[in-house]
XYZ file of C-alpha atoms in Angstrom:
561
model
C 6.785 -15.416 -29.287
C 10.468 -14.569 -29.058
C 10.311 -15.329 -25.325
C 10.053 -19.030 -24.506
C 8.521 -20.281 -21.249
C 9.646 -23.850 -20.519
C 11.865 -25.982 -18.319
C 13.342 -27.975 -21.196
C 16.681 -27.138 -22.834
C 16.923 -25.353 -26.171
C 17.613 -27.494 -29.259
C 21.058 -25.932 -29.725
C 22.202 -26.944 -26.241
C 20.781 -30.447 -26.737
C 22.740 -30.780 -29.977
C 25.951 -29.583 -28.376
C 25.504 -31.927 -25.418
C 25.080 -34.954 -27.669
C 28.406 -34.191 -29.333
C 30.062 -33.432 -26.007
C 28.863 -36.745 -24.545
C 30.813 -38.535 -27.282
C 33.949 -36.654 -26.226
C 33.266 -37.469 -22.563
C 32.737 -41.150 -23.412
C 36.078 -41.315 -25.239
C 37.860 -39.665 -22.300
C 36.286 -42.037 -19.778
C 37.329 -44.993 -21.931
C 40.948 -43.807 -21.661
C 40.525 -44.091 -17.883
C 39.116 -47.611 -18.134
C 35.475 -46.553 -17.706
C 33.574 -48.034 -20.641
C 30.018 -46.790 -21.147
C 27.369 -47.111 -23.787
C 26.303 -43.707 -25.220
C 23.214 -43.522 -22.989
C 25.214 -44.547 -19.893
C 27.836 -41.756 -20.007
C 27.706 -39.878 -16.654
C 26.869 -36.186 -16.817
C 29.466 -34.326 -14.740
C 29.409 -30.575 -14.085
C 32.429 -28.485 -13.060
C 31.728 -25.438 -10.866
C 33.936 -22.439 -10.089
C 32.865 -20.060 -7.336
C 33.302 -16.331 -6.947
C 36.173 -14.687 -5.132
C 37.524 -11.884 -7.309
C 41.069 -12.206 -8.617
C 41.708 -15.057 -6.169
C 38.956 -17.124 -7.844
C 40.151 -16.063 -11.297
C 43.701 -17.322 -10.733
C 42.695 -20.360 -8.676
C 40.243 -21.603 -11.298
C 42.945 -21.299 -13.940
C 45.258 -23.395 -11.748
C 42.522 -25.999 -11.319
C 41.773 -26.157 -15.048
C 45.464 -26.462 -15.887
C 45.770 -29.443 -13.531
C 42.569 -31.054 -14.819
C 44.062 -30.825 -18.295
C 47.338 -32.377 -17.178
C 45.435 -35.229 -15.504
C 43.335 -35.831 -18.637
C 40.170 -35.024 -16.677
C 38.818 -31.957 -18.484
C 37.017 -34.015 -21.091
C 35.182 -35.870 -18.329
C 33.070 -32.740 -17.799
C 29.883 -32.036 -19.717
C 29.246 -28.574 -18.231
C 31.396 -25.807 -16.781
C 29.614 -23.113 -14.763
C 31.036 -20.045 -13.085
C 30.168 -17.143 -10.804
C 31.950 -13.816 -10.491
C 35.760 -14.275 -10.494
C 35.572 -17.729 -12.074
C 33.750 -16.243 -15.063
C 36.816 -14.064 -15.684
C 38.824 -17.235 -16.297
C 36.099 -18.743 -18.472
C 35.682 -15.653 -20.658
C 39.384 -15.641 -21.549
C 39.697 -19.382 -22.186
C 36.614 -19.702 -24.380
C 38.115 -17.243 -26.844
C 39.827 -20.420 -28.128
C 37.195 -22.779 -29.573
C 39.345 -25.791 -28.611
C 41.090 -24.504 -25.478
C 40.553 -27.634 -23.374
C 42.453 -29.801 -25.884
C 45.637 -28.046 -24.852
C 44.632 -26.726 -21.441
C 48.154 -26.431 -20.017
C 49.234 -24.027 -22.769
C 46.037 -21.971 -22.813
C 45.742 -21.580 -19.028
C 49.461 -20.825 -18.657
C 49.141 -18.151 -21.329
C 46.288 -16.491 -19.432
C 48.203 -16.667 -16.131
C 51.187 -15.060 -17.840
C 49.030 -12.226 -19.158
C 47.902 -11.519 -15.584
C 51.433 -11.364 -14.188
C 52.914 -9.407 -17.102
C 49.801 -7.588 -18.292
C 50.032 -3.883 -18.830
C 47.124 -1.582 -18.211
C 44.714 -1.519 -21.112
C 44.830 1.639 -23.182
C 42.525 4.124 -21.457
C 41.196 5.513 -24.733
C 40.256 2.024 -25.919
C 38.141 1.541 -22.813
C 36.482 4.936 -23.161
C 35.628 4.309 -26.811
C 33.850 1.109 -25.801
C 31.964 3.001 -23.065
C 30.971 5.696 -25.563
C 29.356 3.055 -27.770
C 27.430 1.700 -24.800
C 26.297 5.251 -24.014
C 25.051 5.680 -27.578
C 22.960 2.515 -27.173
C 21.162 4.227 -24.306
C 21.700 1.869 -21.375
C 25.152 2.691 -19.975
C 25.580 1.680 -16.330
C 28.306 1.149 -13.751
C 28.538 -2.520 -14.736
C 29.901 -1.413 -18.098
C 32.656 0.564 -16.393
C 33.388 -2.501 -14.289
C 33.542 -4.668 -17.423
C 36.298 -2.412 -18.736
C 37.995 -2.543 -15.342
C 37.911 -6.353 -15.453
C 40.055 -6.313 -18.584
C 42.435 -3.901 -16.838
C 42.708 -6.272 -13.864
C 43.241 -9.279 -16.138
C 45.908 -7.454 -18.138
C 44.219 -8.138 -21.483
C 42.776 -6.041 -24.333
C 39.019 -5.550 -24.392
C 37.332 -8.915 -25.012
C 34.730 -7.755 -27.519
C 33.645 -11.084 -29.022
C 30.037 -11.955 -28.231
C 28.810 -14.868 -26.158
C 26.344 -15.816 -28.906
C 29.247 -16.072 -31.397
C 30.639 -18.925 -29.319
C 27.368 -20.793 -29.810
C 27.637 -20.550 -33.575
C 31.195 -21.849 -33.904
C 31.678 -24.416 -31.107
C 29.739 -27.234 -32.790
C 31.982 -30.219 -32.131
C 31.674 -30.442 -28.350
C 35.367 -29.657 -27.898
C 34.908 -27.855 -24.573
C 32.583 -28.276 -21.585
C 29.345 -26.374 -22.263
C 29.791 -22.956 -20.556
C 27.201 -21.447 -18.195
C 27.543 -17.927 -16.763
C 25.474 -16.637 -13.856
C 23.839 -13.408 -12.673
C 20.856 -12.353 -10.574
C 18.177 -9.713 -11.043
C 18.754 -6.949 -8.505
C 15.000 -6.284 -8.279
C 14.458 -9.659 -6.598
C 17.528 -9.640 -4.385
C 16.380 -9.307 -0.789
C 17.064 -10.721 2.628
C 14.581 -13.549 2.164
C 16.858 -15.142 -0.420
C 15.870 -18.786 -0.119
C 12.244 -18.095 -1.058
C 13.007 -16.141 -4.212
C 12.444 -18.545 -7.079
C 12.733 -15.869 -9.774
C 16.186 -14.685 -8.805
C 18.755 -16.759 -10.730
C 19.681 -15.717 -14.270
C 21.883 -17.882 -16.470
C 23.594 -17.170 -19.773
C 24.852 -19.738 -22.251
C 26.098 -19.285 -25.828
C 22.590 -20.122 -27.074
C 20.055 -18.981 -24.489
C 19.716 -16.629 -21.542
C 17.036 -16.219 -18.916
C 15.570 -17.049 -15.535
C 15.870 -20.653 -14.370
C 12.570 -20.041 -12.582
C 9.961 -19.587 -14.015
C 11.853 -20.942 -17.040
C 11.723 -17.790 -19.163
C 14.375 -17.595 -21.885
C 15.395 -15.780 -25.058
C 18.141 -16.428 -27.560
C 21.363 -14.968 -26.186
C 21.802 -12.958 -29.397
C 18.520 -11.133 -28.581
C 19.225 -10.447 -24.920
C 19.890 -6.707 -25.260
C 17.007 -5.965 -27.624
C 13.851 -4.131 -26.574
C 10.835 -6.372 -25.974
C 7.156 -5.820 -25.435
C 4.565 -8.515 -24.863
C 7.112 -11.260 -25.450
C 8.238 -10.037 -28.870
C 11.321 -8.130 -30.023
C 10.874 -4.483 -30.975
C 13.246 -3.620 -33.787
C 12.899 0.152 -33.424
C 16.324 0.170 -31.755
C 18.704 -2.516 -32.949
C 21.454 -3.220 -30.427
C 24.503 -5.390 -30.906
C 24.531 -8.680 -28.979
C 26.127 -8.671 -25.528
C 29.916 -8.885 -25.735
C 32.271 -10.378 -23.168
C 33.185 -6.976 -21.704
C 29.589 -6.317 -20.735
C 29.095 -9.940 -19.652
C 32.050 -9.720 -17.268
C 30.790 -6.380 -15.978
C 27.521 -8.065 -15.064
C 28.774 -11.459 -13.865
C 31.732 -10.205 -11.871
C 30.897 -6.766 -10.544
C 30.179 -7.659 -6.876
C 28.342 -4.356 -6.632
C 27.257 -5.318 -3.159
C 30.619 -3.872 -2.078
C 30.059 -0.346 -3.285
C 33.224 1.133 -1.786
C 35.619 -1.380 -3.335
C 34.210 -1.206 -6.857
C 34.060 2.554 -6.700
C 37.661 2.695 -5.494
C 39.030 0.684 -8.415
C 37.132 2.655 -11.052
C 38.138 5.996 -9.550
C 41.762 4.897 -9.177
C 41.743 4.029 -12.891
C 40.459 7.532 -13.710
C 43.011 9.242 -11.474
C 45.880 7.172 -12.805
C 44.940 8.190 -16.344
C 44.498 11.829 -15.375
C 47.454 12.650 -13.149
C 50.446 11.810 -15.384
C 49.012 14.011 -18.115
C 48.160 16.826 -15.740
C 51.739 17.114 -14.572
C 52.817 18.157 -18.048
C 49.944 20.531 -18.860
C 50.338 24.252 -19.249
C 49.559 26.508 -16.297
C 46.179 27.814 -17.586
C 44.838 24.268 -17.500
C 46.009 23.366 -14.013
C 43.056 25.007 -12.274
C 40.573 23.041 -14.356
C 42.387 19.812 -13.576
C 42.196 20.627 -9.877
C 38.426 20.944 -10.217
C 38.226 17.613 -12.010
C 40.312 15.923 -9.328
C 38.145 17.484 -6.615
C 35.032 16.066 -8.296
C 36.614 12.627 -8.350
C 37.502 13.046 -4.675
C 33.934 14.136 -3.895
C 32.560 10.877 -5.272
C 35.349 8.944 -3.590
C 34.668 10.270 -0.088
C 30.875 10.545 -0.058
C 30.670 8.152 2.924
C 32.851 10.528 4.973
C 30.814 13.706 5.450
C 33.539 15.603 7.308
C 36.002 15.059 4.490
C 33.318 16.016 1.972
C 33.150 19.454 3.563
C 36.913 19.815 3.150
C 36.600 18.918 -0.543
C 33.734 21.404 -0.987
C 35.904 24.134 0.505
C 38.653 23.144 -1.940
C 36.172 23.414 -4.826
C 35.212 26.936 -3.783
C 38.857 27.898 -3.804
C 39.777 26.462 -7.211
C 36.553 27.641 -8.873
C 37.368 31.181 -7.807
C 35.091 34.079 -7.022
C 32.526 32.999 -9.628
C 31.885 29.583 -8.062
C 28.292 30.582 -7.296
C 27.284 30.710 -10.955
C 28.465 27.121 -11.401
C 26.605 25.762 -8.333
C 23.920 27.666 -6.425
C 23.898 24.966 -3.722
C 27.616 25.465 -3.140
C 27.080 29.242 -2.997
C 24.444 28.907 -0.296
C 26.401 26.394 1.780
C 28.489 27.640 4.702
C 30.200 25.959 7.645
C 27.395 26.678 10.105
C 24.729 25.253 7.799
C 26.844 22.131 7.175
C 27.341 21.610 10.929
C 23.597 21.818 11.627
C 22.613 19.259 8.965
C 22.373 15.507 9.557
C 24.309 13.130 7.294
C 21.341 12.478 5.008
C 20.898 16.182 4.229
C 24.644 16.592 3.801
C 24.668 13.746 1.310
C 21.823 15.344 -0.628
C 23.628 18.706 -0.722
C 26.818 17.050 -1.878
C 24.964 15.255 -4.685
C 23.244 18.505 -5.722
C 26.586 20.299 -5.902
C 28.112 17.477 -7.920
C 25.215 17.485 -10.402
C 25.283 21.277 -10.747
C 29.018 21.335 -11.397
C 28.728 18.568 -13.985
C 25.837 20.489 -15.554
C 27.876 23.691 -15.764
C 31.057 21.941 -16.899
C 30.860 23.452 -20.396
C 31.575 26.811 -18.760
C 34.241 26.137 -16.158
C 35.817 23.255 -18.119
C 35.668 24.621 -21.632
C 39.411 24.267 -22.165
C 39.039 20.488 -21.867
C 36.456 20.311 -24.647
C 38.988 21.450 -27.249
C 41.680 18.920 -26.429
C 42.243 16.063 -28.847
C 44.093 13.702 -26.564
C 43.777 11.345 -23.643
C 42.507 14.111 -21.388
C 39.317 14.482 -23.411
C 38.599 10.800 -22.757
C 39.093 11.380 -19.040
C 36.759 14.328 -19.269
C 34.108 12.208 -20.984
C 34.331 9.679 -18.133
C 33.997 12.483 -15.569
C 30.817 13.727 -17.210
C 29.170 10.391 -17.974
C 30.479 7.788 -15.516
C 30.862 9.705 -12.256
C 27.173 10.772 -12.149
C 26.221 7.079 -12.254
C 27.618 6.673 -8.744
C 24.835 8.899 -7.406
C 22.160 6.805 -9.141
C 24.013 3.516 -8.532
C 22.646 2.002 -11.731
C 24.212 -1.343 -12.602
C 23.614 -4.199 -15.020
C 21.134 -2.318 -17.215
C 19.647 -4.676 -19.809
C 16.335 -4.423 -21.670
C 13.746 -6.577 -19.884
C 12.555 -9.235 -22.322
C 9.609 -9.977 -19.993
C 8.244 -6.442 -20.242
C 4.422 -6.516 -20.454
C 4.358 -10.212 -21.266
C 1.049 -11.942 -20.547
C 2.079 -15.330 -19.255
C 0.540 -17.078 -16.196
C 3.845 -18.718 -15.209
C 5.651 -15.366 -15.024
C 4.988 -13.300 -11.869
C 3.460 -9.923 -12.679
C 6.201 -8.051 -10.830
C 8.775 -9.337 -13.344
C 6.908 -7.704 -16.243
C 6.396 -4.130 -15.033
C 9.701 -2.449 -15.928
C 11.232 -2.181 -19.407
C 14.745 -2.486 -17.936
C 16.198 -5.107 -15.616
C 19.401 -4.842 -13.608
C 21.586 -7.946 -13.713
C 24.290 -8.117 -11.065
C 26.851 -10.565 -9.688
C 25.178 -13.857 -8.701
C 27.748 -14.238 -5.928
C 25.748 -11.769 -3.861
C 23.020 -14.421 -3.639
C 24.948 -17.692 -3.899
C 28.674 -17.740 -4.535
C 28.666 -20.929 -6.599
C 26.545 -21.626 -9.708
C 24.575 -24.614 -8.382
C 21.133 -23.411 -9.629
C 22.133 -23.742 -13.288
C 23.371 -27.340 -13.002
C 20.507 -28.365 -10.706
C 17.980 -27.850 -13.494
C 16.204 -31.169 -13.936
C 16.517 -30.982 -17.726
C 20.331 -31.077 -17.464
C 20.153 -34.410 -15.622
C 23.547 -33.953 -13.913
C 24.957 -36.971 -12.046
C 27.972 -35.368 -10.342
C 28.736 -31.773 -9.358
C 32.430 -31.064 -8.782
C 32.550 -27.720 -6.994
C 35.822 -25.850 -6.445
C 35.040 -23.228 -3.827
C 37.266 -20.142 -3.726
C 34.947 -18.134 -1.430
C 36.429 -16.098 1.391
C 33.508 -16.945 3.673
C 33.345 -20.074 5.829
C 34.317 -23.086 3.676
C 30.791 -24.558 3.689
C 28.715 -21.377 3.334
C 28.146 -21.658 -0.432
C 27.457 -25.376 -0.085
C 24.858 -24.682 2.585
C 23.365 -21.930 0.428
C 22.999 -24.423 -2.428
C 21.342 -26.902 -0.082
C 18.794 -24.263 1.000
C 18.210 -23.194 -2.613
C 17.532 -26.796 -3.647
C 15.108 -27.304 -0.765
C 13.205 -24.075 -1.511
C 12.949 -24.814 -5.233
C 12.375 -28.576 -5.158
C 15.722 -29.471 -6.728
C 17.376 -32.821 -6.069
C 20.319 -32.417 -3.655
C 21.940 -34.787 -1.144
C 21.153 -34.275 2.517
C 24.109 -32.783 4.427
C 24.695 -32.546 8.183
C 26.235 -29.072 8.408
C 26.466 -29.209 12.206
C 28.858 -32.124 11.845
C 30.949 -30.098 9.371
C 31.236 -26.937 11.479
C 34.176 -28.143 13.634
C 36.238 -28.393 10.429
C 35.537 -24.810 9.318
C 38.937 -23.435 10.329
C 40.875 -26.360 8.922
C 38.788 -28.159 6.267
C 39.731 -31.247 4.308
C 40.545 -30.939 0.617
C 37.861 -33.279 -0.710
C 34.300 -33.874 0.482
C 31.804 -36.244 -1.134
C 28.083 -36.007 -0.400
C 25.806 -38.594 -1.967
C 22.277 -39.865 -1.606
C 20.361 -42.306 -3.758
C 18.435 -40.693 -6.589
C 20.237 -37.355 -6.238
C 23.374 -35.891 -7.824
C 26.622 -36.532 -5.993
C 28.252 -33.306 -4.790
C 32.046 -33.078 -4.491
C 33.013 -30.002 -2.484
C 36.623 -28.730 -2.583
C 37.618 -25.707 -0.415
C 40.545 -23.650 -1.742
C 42.734 -23.506 1.383
C 42.656 -26.730 3.367
C 44.645 -29.150 5.500
C 46.265 -30.712 2.415
C 47.756 -27.623 0.765
C 47.881 -25.495 3.931
C 49.265 -28.151 6.304
C 47.825 -26.469 9.443
C 45.343 -23.822 10.618
C 47.964 -21.074 10.925
C 49.096 -21.540 7.318
C 45.495 -21.534 6.085
C 44.814 -18.222 7.838
C 48.015 -16.772 6.381
C 46.976 -17.801 2.865
C 43.610 -16.071 3.308
C 45.349 -12.867 4.417
C 47.725 -13.064 1.470
C 44.959 -13.542 -1.103
C 42.133 -11.309 0.093
C 39.130 -10.880 -2.224
C 39.575 -7.171 -2.898
C 43.352 -7.206 -3.195
C 43.552 -6.134 -6.815
C 45.416 -6.170 -9.078
C 47.736 -9.205 -8.801
C 50.841 -8.704 -10.938
C 53.679 -10.589 -9.202
C 54.465 -13.835 -11.039
C 55.655 -15.562 -7.877
C 52.453 -14.729 -6.010
C 50.217 -15.709 -8.927
C 52.031 -18.995 -9.567
C 51.902 -19.888 -5.870
C 48.119 -19.434 -5.738
C 47.557 -21.350 -8.991
C 49.744 -24.179 -7.697
C 47.893 -24.322 -4.355
C 44.573 -24.589 -6.193
C 45.989 -27.263 -8.503
C 46.908 -29.413 -5.488
C 43.182 -29.747 -4.795
C 42.553 -31.738 -7.986
C 42.049 -35.245 -6.630
C 42.282 -37.309 -9.809
C 41.595 -40.675 -8.204
C 38.753 -39.339 -6.062
C 36.982 -37.739 -9.024
C 37.356 -40.851 -11.208
C 36.068 -43.041 -8.390
C 32.819 -41.050 -8.218
C 32.492 -41.048 -12.018
C 32.795 -44.855 -12.070
C 30.040 -45.095 -9.479
C 27.840 -42.717 -11.498
C 28.436 -44.802 -14.632
C 27.306 -47.928 -12.767
C 24.165 -46.140 -11.594
C 23.366 -45.077 -15.160
C 23.962 -48.629 -16.367
C 21.619 -50.036 -13.705
C 18.793 -47.826 -14.960
C 18.889 -49.366 -18.426
C-alpha cells in the first residue's frame, strides 16, 4: 500500500536524524559536553502560534540561539501557526542555521520593508489551484501569508526539502495541522486529531497513518494512489495556508482577504472610464455584502445599494432581490435573512456574465480582481478550508477508525485551534526526545498551551512530567522567563512565556506589551516595532539554563548504557 500504518519513523527521517545527531554531538562538544554517539541527547525546539507576533518572536529567538551557538544543539524544530511562517522562510536555505544571524535578520528586514506581493502573481497561483479542483479559503490565506510576510510567493515544495537536505545541517522540521472533521469540544479524547507534515512524510500521529509528503495531494482509494488526476506536490504557499490560517476566527481572516481585494480594486477603479464605474460599484457592494454578513441591518443597506446600482433591471439578475422588500426583511429572523442574503449573492455571481460583461474583456489587473470575486468570495458562504484529498478514503485497516475513511476529501486547518504548541509531534515515542524547549508566544494565559499538552499526553498515553498548575496560576499575570519541569523517565519540558518578569520588568509593562502586539494586528511594517519584539523574544534565550538541562540529559543517556 501507499498508505503506511505504523508508529515507527520513516527510513528517510531516521537517516537524517543520524546525520543530525553527529552535528548535535559536535556542537555539544564545543560547550564542554562530550557524548558518545548513542549518548547524544535528543532536544526538540518548539514555536507556538500567535500570528505575526509569533512569526517575529520566533525569528528573534532563532537569531539569538544562533548567536549563542545553541541552534545545533537541537535535533527537531516544530511549529504551529505563526511560527511555521518563520520556518517556511528560513528553510528555503538548506544551511540556514549555519549563519542564523544573517538569515533571520534578512527575513525580519523583509517584513519591515516588504512591499505587497503583486496581486496578479497571487491570482495566477490561485487559478492553478482552481484548475486542480480543490481550491479553498486556505489557499487564499496562503497567498495572504506571503503578503503579510512581505515576500514573493514561496512555491518550493516541502518534499523538495527532504530530497536536498541530506547532511543534517538544520534541525529536522515538523509542521502541524488538525483535521477539522475531528475538531470538537471534547478535544482531549480525540486521538485522531493531530496531523504532522515533515519533508518526507505526512499523516496522523494517531492512529499512525502516513503517506510520503510528495503524495499528500494525490487521490487515494483503498490505501493506494489513483493516478487519474496527477497533482503537483504541496508547495509552501498551500502549507502556510493550512498551518497558519486560524480559521476559527472567521471575521479576522475574512477581513484581511477582503481588504486585500479592495486595496487591489479601488486604485484602479478611480482611473476607469465612466461606463465602468457602475459595474465597479456592484463589485464593491458584493465585497461589502460578504464583509458584513454578521450584521443583518447593514446587509439590508447594502442590498438597497445593489438595487440602485443594478438599475431597473436588477430583478433579472436576482429574483430573490426582486422579491425582497423592507417589510419582508423586517419580519424575518436573522437565519432567514442570512439565507436570503446568500441566495442573492449566489444569483448575482451566477448572472455576472450579464451585468459585468465589461470586466470580462479587460486584460489587466481588474480581470484578476474579477476572477477573485467570482471564485473566492463564494467560498465564504461554504466556508471550505484546507481541502486536501483524503489518503485514508475507503481504506480497510483495523487501526484506522471507520469515520476517517468515509470522505474523499479532508479539511486540514490550523493546529493552534486545538493546541497552540506542537507537543504531539515531539511526544511520539519513536522520536525518543529527552528535552522539549518550548517558546510560547500565545496570547492566552501563559500556561494554557502547556496545560493543553499535559492533558493531551495523559489522554494519549504519552510520557510527560507531572505539573502542578494550581501552583502556577498565581504567576499568570507576571510569569517568570524560564520554567523547568522534569520527572524521572519522562522528557524534561522547558517552558518560556514571551512576555515575562525578565523582559517586561513588571505586570503593567507586560500588559502593555500584549496590547502593543495583539494577535490579529496585521500587518507589521515598522522596523522599530518589529526589532523591539524580536529583541524582547531574544532576551528569553537562557543559554546557561538550556545547557544545564542538556548536560543532565546527557548524563541520563550515559547511565542507560
